[in-house]
mmCIF file of C-alpha atoms and ligand atoms in Angstrom:
data_model
loop_
_atom_site.group_PDB
_atom_site.id
_atom_site.type_symbol
_atom_site.label_atom_id
_atom_site.label_comp_id
_atom_site.label_asym_id
_atom_site.label_seq_id
_atom_site.Cartn_x
_atom_site.Cartn_y
_atom_site.Cartn_z
ATOM 1 C CA MET A 17 90.342 -29.848 -82.896
ATOM 2 C CA PRO A 18 92.080 -26.481 -84.255
ATOM 3 C CA GLU A 19 89.218 -24.926 -84.059
ATOM 4 C CA LYS A 20 88.550 -26.029 -80.478
ATOM 5 C CA LYS A 21 92.112 -24.960 -80.314
ATOM 6 C CA ASN A 22 91.416 -21.398 -81.229
ATOM 7 C CA GLU A 23 88.322 -21.473 -79.389
ATOM 8 C CA ARG A 24 90.236 -21.646 -76.180
ATOM 9 C CA ILE A 25 92.801 -18.910 -77.174
ATOM 10 C CA ILE A 26 89.937 -16.622 -77.829
ATOM 11 C CA ASN A 27 87.980 -17.117 -74.814
ATOM 12 C CA ALA A 28 91.398 -16.582 -72.981
ATOM 13 C CA GLN A 29 92.333 -13.185 -74.784
ATOM 14 C CA GLN A 30 88.770 -12.119 -73.840
ATOM 15 C CA LYS A 31 89.468 -12.969 -70.039
ATOM 16 C CA LEU A 32 92.989 -11.387 -70.096
ATOM 17 C CA ILE A 33 91.078 -8.193 -71.766
ATOM 18 C CA GLN A 34 88.456 -8.708 -69.132
ATOM 19 C CA TYR A 35 91.242 -8.668 -66.792
ATOM 20 C CA TYR A 36 93.059 -5.625 -67.686
ATOM 21 C CA MET A 37 89.717 -3.620 -68.077
ATOM 22 C CA ASN A 38 88.582 -4.185 -64.777
ATOM 23 C CA GLU A 39 90.604 -5.737 -62.195
ATOM 24 C CA ARG A 40 93.499 -3.617 -60.575
ATOM 25 C CA ARG A 41 96.967 -5.687 -60.586
ATOM 26 C CA LEU A 42 97.465 -4.476 -57.049
ATOM 27 C CA LEU A 43 96.044 -5.460 -53.838
ATOM 28 C CA HIS A 44 94.197 -2.757 -51.841
ATOM 29 C CA THR A 45 91.963 -2.694 -49.079
ATOM 30 C CA ALA A 46 89.197 -0.254 -48.058
ATOM 31 C CA LEU A 47 90.926 1.076 -44.880
ATOM 32 C CA ASN A 48 91.237 4.906 -44.199
ATOM 33 C CA TRP A 49 95.130 4.456 -46.261
ATOM 34 C CA SER A 50 93.946 3.196 -49.010
ATOM 35 C CA ARG A 51 92.476 4.519 -52.007
ATOM 36 C CA THR A 52 89.137 3.374 -51.618
ATOM 37 C CA SER A 53 88.791 5.587 -48.141
ATOM 38 C CA GLY A 54 85.380 5.925 -46.363
ATOM 39 C CA CYS A 55 84.012 2.488 -47.590
ATOM 40 C CA ASP A 56 81.566 0.763 -45.540
ATOM 41 C CA PRO A 57 82.842 -2.807 -43.779
ATOM 42 C CA ASN A 58 80.422 -4.284 -46.614
ATOM 43 C CA VAL A 59 82.101 -3.042 -49.427
ATOM 44 C CA MET A 60 83.179 -5.260 -52.273
ATOM 45 C CA ILE A 61 86.888 -6.113 -52.433
ATOM 46 C CA TYR A 62 88.370 -7.048 -55.861
ATOM 47 C CA SER A 63 90.610 -9.720 -55.323
ATOM 48 C CA PRO A 64 93.525 -9.735 -58.760
ATOM 49 C CA SER A 65 91.242 -12.837 -59.921
ATOM 50 C CA LEU A 66 88.482 -12.135 -62.087
ATOM 51 C CA ILE A 67 86.247 -13.348 -59.219
ATOM 52 C CA LYS A 68 84.687 -10.757 -56.878
ATOM 53 C CA LEU A 69 84.494 -11.775 -53.623
ATOM 54 C CA PRO A 70 82.233 -9.787 -50.800
ATOM 55 C CA LEU A 71 84.194 -10.112 -48.089
ATOM 56 C CA LYS A 72 83.675 -8.074 -44.458
ATOM 57 C CA ILE A 73 87.067 -5.835 -44.438
ATOM 58 C CA LYS A 74 87.680 -6.496 -40.738
ATOM 59 C CA SER A 75 88.131 -10.322 -41.462
ATOM 60 C CA ILE A 76 90.307 -9.908 -44.664
ATOM 61 C CA ASP A 77 92.418 -6.419 -43.439
ATOM 62 C CA ASP A 78 95.011 -8.508 -41.691
ATOM 63 C CA ILE A 79 95.759 -10.879 -44.621
ATOM 64 C CA THR A 80 95.458 -8.164 -47.075
ATOM 65 C CA ILE A 81 97.857 -6.276 -45.951
ATOM 66 C CA LYS A 82 100.041 -9.101 -45.564
ATOM 67 C CA ALA A 83 100.258 -10.116 -48.973
ATOM 68 C CA LEU A 84 99.973 -6.453 -50.334
ATOM 69 C CA ILE A 85 103.759 -6.193 -48.748
ATOM 70 C CA CYS A 86 104.734 -9.274 -50.071
ATOM 71 C CA GLN A 87 103.505 -8.131 -53.558
ATOM 72 C CA LEU A 88 104.980 -4.494 -53.282
ATOM 73 C CA SER A 89 108.435 -6.270 -51.912
ATOM 74 C CA GLU A 90 108.314 -8.416 -54.893
ATOM 75 C CA LYS A 91 107.478 -5.308 -57.226
ATOM 76 C CA PHE A 92 110.740 -3.314 -55.728
ATOM 77 C CA TYR A 93 112.860 -6.360 -56.087
ATOM 78 C CA LEU A 94 112.049 -6.477 -59.870
ATOM 79 C CA SER A 95 112.578 -3.227 -60.534
ATOM 80 C CA GLY A 96 115.924 -3.757 -59.117
ATOM 81 C CA TRP A 97 115.406 -1.499 -55.967
ATOM 82 C CA GLN A 98 115.700 -4.023 -53.070
ATOM 83 C CA PRO A 99 117.924 -6.933 -54.223
ATOM 84 C CA GLY A 100 119.909 -9.283 -51.998
ATOM 85 C CA THR A 101 117.217 -9.207 -49.297
ATOM 86 C CA GLY A 102 117.884 -5.519 -49.254
ATOM 87 C CA GLY A 103 115.612 -2.909 -48.128
ATOM 88 C CA GLY A 104 111.772 -2.862 -46.453
ATOM 89 C CA LEU A 105 109.060 -1.591 -46.224
ATOM 90 C CA SER A 106 106.180 -0.732 -43.431
ATOM 91 C CA ILE A 107 102.622 0.142 -43.327
ATOM 92 C CA LEU A 108 100.662 1.795 -40.229
ATOM 93 C CA THR A 109 97.069 0.759 -39.875
ATOM 94 C CA GLY A 110 94.090 1.618 -36.732
ATOM 95 C CA THR A 111 93.504 4.710 -35.965
ATOM 96 C CA GLY A 112 94.871 4.793 -32.444
ATOM 97 C CA SER A 113 91.434 4.077 -30.713
ATOM 98 C CA LYS A 114 90.493 1.318 -28.400
ATOM 99 C CA ASP A 115 88.613 -0.401 -30.820
ATOM 100 C CA SER A 116 91.177 0.506 -33.669
ATOM 101 C CA PRO A 117 94.781 0.561 -32.191
ATOM 102 C CA PHE A 118 97.774 1.452 -34.181
ATOM 103 C CA ARG A 119 99.375 -1.758 -35.798
ATOM 104 C CA LEU A 120 102.727 -1.435 -38.013
ATOM 105 C CA TYR A 121 103.659 -4.141 -40.401
ATOM 106 C CA THR A 122 106.845 -4.740 -41.210
ATOM 107 C CA SER A 123 109.406 -7.026 -43.517
ATOM 108 C CA PRO A 124 111.268 -9.232 -41.719
ATOM 109 C CA SER A 125 115.180 -9.430 -42.245
ATOM 110 C CA GLY A 126 116.979 -11.451 -44.446
ATOM 111 C CA VAL A 127 114.140 -12.916 -46.680
ATOM 112 C CA GLN A 128 114.495 -12.869 -50.453
ATOM 113 C CA LYS A 129 112.188 -9.928 -51.386
ATOM 114 C CA GLU A 130 110.379 -12.108 -54.094
ATOM 115 C CA ASP A 131 109.961 -15.127 -51.902
ATOM 116 C CA MET A 132 108.003 -13.263 -48.844
ATOM 117 C CA ILE A 133 104.888 -14.742 -47.631
ATOM 118 C CA GLY A 134 102.512 -13.387 -45.230
ATOM 119 C CA ASN A 135 103.351 -15.230 -42.229
ATOM 120 C CA ASP A 136 107.368 -13.820 -42.415
ATOM 121 C CA ILE A 137 105.871 -10.711 -41.676
ATOM 122 C CA PHE A 138 106.116 -8.526 -38.035
ATOM 123 C CA VAL A 139 102.652 -7.327 -36.856
ATOM 124 C CA LEU A 140 103.908 -4.512 -34.202
ATOM 125 C CA ASP A 141 102.537 -1.858 -31.583
ATOM 126 C CA MET A 142 103.704 1.599 -31.190
ATOM 127 C CA LYS A 143 105.721 0.592 -28.346
ATOM 128 C CA MET A 144 108.082 -2.061 -30.495
ATOM 129 C CA ASN A 145 105.820 -4.842 -28.663
ATOM 130 C CA LEU A 146 105.808 -7.759 -30.965
ATOM 131 C CA ILE A 147 101.706 -9.174 -31.513
ATOM 132 C CA SER A 148 102.333 -12.387 -30.145
ATOM 133 C CA SER A 149 99.750 -14.700 -32.023
ATOM 134 C CA THR A 150 101.488 -13.449 -35.563
ATOM 135 C CA HIS A 151 105.403 -13.909 -34.541
ATOM 136 C CA PRO A 152 106.959 -15.559 -37.719
ATOM 137 C CA HIS A 153 109.297 -18.499 -36.774
ATOM 138 C CA GLY A 154 112.631 -18.369 -37.235
ATOM 139 C CA LEU A 155 112.630 -14.989 -38.992
ATOM 140 C CA SER A 156 114.510 -11.514 -37.646
ATOM 141 C CA ILE A 157 113.051 -8.569 -36.960
ATOM 142 C CA SER A 158 114.649 -6.221 -39.403
ATOM 143 C CA SER A 159 117.033 -3.537 -38.061
ATOM 144 C CA MET A 160 115.472 -0.441 -39.853
ATOM 145 C CA THR A 161 112.212 -0.814 -37.763
ATOM 146 C CA SER A 162 112.782 1.883 -35.346
ATOM 147 C CA LEU A 163 113.520 3.643 -38.152
ATOM 148 C CA TRP A 164 109.820 3.100 -39.518
ATOM 149 C CA TYR A 165 108.610 4.465 -35.471
ATOM 150 C CA ILE A 166 110.681 8.123 -36.504
ATOM 151 C CA VAL A 167 108.832 8.358 -39.520
ATOM 152 C CA TYR A 168 105.831 7.655 -37.776
ATOM 153 C CA LYS A 169 105.847 9.841 -34.923
ATOM 154 C CA TYR A 170 107.142 12.722 -36.991
ATOM 155 C CA ARG A 171 104.825 12.798 -39.518
ATOM 156 C CA PRO A 172 101.528 11.271 -38.074
ATOM 157 C CA LYS A 173 99.888 10.860 -41.080
ATOM 158 C CA VAL A 174 101.868 9.384 -42.845
ATOM 159 C CA ARG A 175 100.540 5.623 -43.030
ATOM 160 C CA CYS A 176 103.263 3.307 -45.140
ATOM 161 C CA VAL A 177 107.457 3.766 -45.176
ATOM 162 C CA ILE A 178 109.562 2.148 -48.158
ATOM 163 C CA HIS A 179 113.342 1.617 -47.423
ATOM 164 C CA VAL A 180 115.055 0.395 -51.077
ATOM 165 C CA HIS A 181 119.067 0.306 -52.124
ATOM 166 C CA SER A 182 118.098 1.170 -55.736
ATOM 167 C CA ILE A 183 121.663 2.547 -57.929
ATOM 168 C CA ASN A 184 119.748 5.258 -58.808
ATOM 169 C CA SER A 185 119.489 6.760 -54.889
ATOM 170 C CA VAL A 186 123.059 5.544 -54.451
ATOM 171 C CA LEU A 187 124.742 7.395 -57.150
ATOM 172 C CA ALA A 188 121.909 10.471 -56.497
ATOM 173 C CA SER A 189 123.940 10.219 -53.087
ATOM 174 C CA LEU A 190 127.026 10.889 -54.392
ATOM 175 C CA LEU A 191 126.610 14.098 -56.732
ATOM 176 C CA ASP A 192 128.307 16.294 -54.139
ATOM 177 C CA GLU A 193 129.962 14.717 -51.413
ATOM 178 C CA LYS A 194 130.210 17.389 -49.469
ATOM 179 C CA SER A 195 126.606 18.608 -49.018
ATOM 180 C CA ASN A 196 124.284 17.681 -46.859
ATOM 181 C CA LYS A 197 121.273 17.905 -49.102
ATOM 182 C CA MET A 198 119.927 17.171 -52.527
ATOM 183 C CA ARG A 199 118.501 20.101 -54.546
ATOM 184 C CA LEU A 200 116.103 19.342 -57.355
ATOM 185 C CA THR A 201 114.552 22.233 -59.310
ATOM 186 C CA HIS A 202 112.710 22.731 -63.109
ATOM 187 C CA LEU A 203 112.119 18.276 -63.916
ATOM 188 C CA GLU A 204 108.478 17.440 -64.672
ATOM 189 C CA MET A 205 108.779 14.810 -62.492
ATOM 190 C CA ILE A 206 108.801 16.897 -59.183
ATOM 191 C CA LYS A 207 105.209 16.666 -59.559
ATOM 192 C CA GLY A 208 105.131 13.288 -58.431
ATOM 193 C CA VAL A 209 106.497 14.207 -54.961
ATOM 194 C CA ASN A 210 104.178 15.903 -52.632
ATOM 195 C CA ASN A 211 102.725 19.043 -53.784
ATOM 196 C CA TYR A 212 105.881 20.441 -55.830
ATOM 197 C CA SER A 213 105.269 22.359 -58.935
ATOM 198 C CA PHE A 214 107.754 22.317 -61.761
ATOM 199 C CA ASN A 215 109.154 25.642 -60.972
ATOM 200 C CA ASP A 216 109.681 24.599 -56.684
ATOM 201 C CA ILE A 217 113.388 23.463 -55.817
ATOM 202 C CA LEU A 218 112.816 20.106 -54.142
ATOM 203 C CA GLU A 219 115.529 19.501 -51.130
ATOM 204 C CA ILE A 220 116.164 15.763 -50.337
ATOM 205 C CA PRO A 221 118.311 15.468 -47.085
ATOM 206 C CA ILE A 222 120.986 13.346 -46.748
ATOM 207 C CA ILE A 223 122.639 11.660 -43.838
ATOM 208 C CA ARG A 224 125.862 9.339 -43.725
ATOM 209 C CA ASN A 225 125.965 5.498 -43.527
ATOM 210 C CA GLN A 226 126.288 3.105 -40.625
ATOM 211 C CA VAL A 227 127.526 0.231 -39.903
ATOM 212 C CA SER A 228 123.768 -1.001 -39.322
ATOM 213 C CA GLU A 229 120.027 0.405 -40.099
ATOM 214 C CA ASP A 230 119.352 1.288 -36.984
ATOM 215 C CA LYS A 231 122.518 3.287 -36.268
ATOM 216 C CA LEU A 232 120.450 5.911 -38.424
ATOM 217 C CA GLY A 233 118.120 6.773 -35.626
ATOM 218 C CA PRO A 234 119.900 9.988 -34.116
ATOM 219 C CA ASP A 235 120.836 11.542 -37.888
ATOM 220 C CA PHE A 236 117.204 10.206 -39.293
ATOM 221 C CA GLU A 237 115.611 11.815 -36.293
ATOM 222 C CA ARG A 238 117.514 15.220 -36.529
ATOM 223 C CA VAL A 239 116.812 15.613 -40.409
ATOM 224 C CA ILE A 240 112.969 14.738 -40.338
ATOM 225 C CA GLN A 241 112.613 17.406 -38.264
ATOM 226 C CA GLN A 242 114.951 19.786 -40.012
ATOM 227 C CA PHE A 243 113.248 19.350 -43.364
ATOM 228 C CA PRO A 244 109.359 19.440 -42.358
ATOM 229 C CA LYS A 245 108.556 19.373 -46.153
ATOM 230 C CA SER A 246 110.868 16.533 -46.912
ATOM 231 C CA ASN A 247 109.088 13.259 -47.764
ATOM 232 C CA ILE A 248 112.714 11.469 -48.710
ATOM 233 C CA ILE A 249 115.864 11.012 -46.574
ATOM 234 C CA LEU A 250 118.881 9.850 -48.437
ATOM 235 C CA VAL A 251 121.660 7.971 -46.939
ATOM 236 C CA ARG A 252 125.160 8.442 -48.535
ATOM 237 C CA ARG A 253 126.335 5.138 -50.067
ATOM 238 C CA HIS A 254 123.293 3.032 -49.452
ATOM 239 C CA GLY A 255 119.553 4.099 -50.710
ATOM 240 C CA VAL A 256 116.945 6.307 -49.722
ATOM 241 C CA TYR A 257 113.639 6.307 -47.339
ATOM 242 C CA VAL A 258 110.326 7.680 -48.777
ATOM 243 C CA TRP A 259 107.142 7.835 -47.229
ATOM 244 C CA GLY A 260 103.517 8.887 -47.741
ATOM 245 C CA ASN A 261 100.242 8.626 -46.338
ATOM 246 C CA SER A 262 98.668 5.781 -47.692
ATOM 247 C CA TRP A 263 101.348 2.750 -49.934
ATOM 248 C CA GLU A 264 100.051 4.257 -53.078
ATOM 249 C CA HIS A 265 101.453 7.543 -52.381
ATOM 250 C CA ALA A 266 104.728 5.901 -50.899
ATOM 251 C CA LYS A 267 105.368 4.179 -53.664
ATOM 252 C CA THR A 268 104.255 6.764 -56.511
ATOM 253 C CA GLN A 269 106.298 9.214 -54.865
ATOM 254 C CA LEU A 270 109.222 6.544 -54.894
ATOM 255 C CA GLU A 271 109.193 6.139 -58.694
ATOM 256 C CA SER A 272 109.084 9.780 -58.887
ATOM 257 C CA VAL A 273 111.940 10.033 -57.087
ATOM 258 C CA ASP A 274 114.094 7.246 -58.669
ATOM 259 C CA TYR A 275 113.467 8.754 -62.081
ATOM 260 C CA LEU A 276 114.180 11.914 -60.863
ATOM 261 C CA PHE A 277 117.860 10.502 -59.281
ATOM 262 C CA GLU A 278 118.269 9.353 -62.949
ATOM 263 C CA CYS A 279 117.607 12.315 -64.221
ATOM 264 C CA ALA A 280 120.365 14.289 -61.672
ATOM 265 C CA ILE A 281 123.078 11.625 -62.710
ATOM 266 C CA LYS A 282 122.618 11.818 -66.489
ATOM 267 C CA MET A 283 122.130 15.925 -66.445
ATOM 268 C CA LYS A 284 125.394 16.247 -64.338
ATOM 269 C CA ASP A 285 126.924 13.898 -66.462
ATOM 270 C CA LEU A 286 125.776 15.985 -69.571
ATOM 271 C CA GLY A 287 127.385 18.797 -68.043
ATOM 272 C CA ILE A 288 123.776 20.238 -67.271
ATOM 273 C CA CYS A 289 122.275 21.403 -63.567
ATOM 274 C CA TYR A 290 119.361 20.257 -61.764
ATOM 275 C CA SER A 291 119.684 22.026 -59.016
ATOM 276 C CA THR A 292 119.436 25.839 -60.232
ATOM 277 C CA MET A 293 117.033 27.843 -63.069
ATOM 278 C CA PRO A 294 117.648 26.454 -66.251
ATOM 279 C CA HIS A 295 119.665 29.054 -67.746
ATOM 280 C CA LEU A 296 122.330 29.228 -65.416
ATOM 281 C CA PRO A 297 125.196 26.673 -66.570
ATOM 282 C CA TYR A 298 126.589 24.020 -64.351
ATOM 283 C CA ASN A 299 129.618 23.904 -65.942
ATOM 284 C CA ASN A 300 131.327 26.508 -68.043
ATOM 285 C CA ASP A 301 133.620 24.808 -69.654
ATOM 286 C CA PHE A 302 131.186 22.111 -70.970
ATOM 287 C CA ILE A 303 129.334 24.883 -72.222
ATOM 288 C CA LYS A 304 132.167 27.123 -73.834
ATOM 289 C CA SER A 305 133.898 24.128 -75.573
ATOM 290 C CA ASN A 306 130.535 21.873 -77.029
ATOM 291 C CA PHE A 307 128.525 25.069 -78.109
ATOM 292 C CA PHE A 308 130.454 28.548 -78.427
HETATM 293 ZN ZN1 LIG B 402 119.071 -0.320 -45.932
#
């Protein structure tokens, strides 16, 4: 009997190894906003299990995107970035043609991010009309929905916007309460944001918070035009919005920028400057008292 048990364990281990060797953990589709861009509609879609399902993309499209939003939301919840139903996520699909109209998928209001299901996701057209057949029963649309449209309007290549209430983003917005922007430079992870290099200065606009998310609209619209290179907006004492040309792009930038926020918070605590060249001391008194 113990031999059979060992055999089962070995088999399970081998399956696990095979899984980690061959399968990506996050869902993906062959749509033009995803890493598998350009695939034909008969391409194999790989499920997160060991089974490979030959599915027509058009038939799985809607389901996959909804499941992906649930999966990403759970991930951000587990990172501590979307607690207490806070934050949200939107994905835009389609090309805008008659055959492939734009469809905006968005997480609902007031649902625990680790417990969302595909049927909770709202699907809208570009005039913010619900696609009736997919209306989630008993749920309200998120108050941040109008903000997704602002990003998609001014950044036509963007296909995903993520909003989180991470502690790092809240604290980063308070490092200089008098400034309407945050500047970061000479930090490796700047490379994770758009096409910035180590020596570049990453400027992130900061807007003031409002009593509800939709009231952020005017300031949101203003800074998105004032900072054409920025893929990020910080909302003071609230959180951060990050977007990208695919969900992968948005997610990796969010991870990079949250890391940068944490660096900046800790650097300020140590008296090290995060916004100028490294040889310029942030706090002369700190340097004198600690190094001379
Ligand atoms: Zn928020």
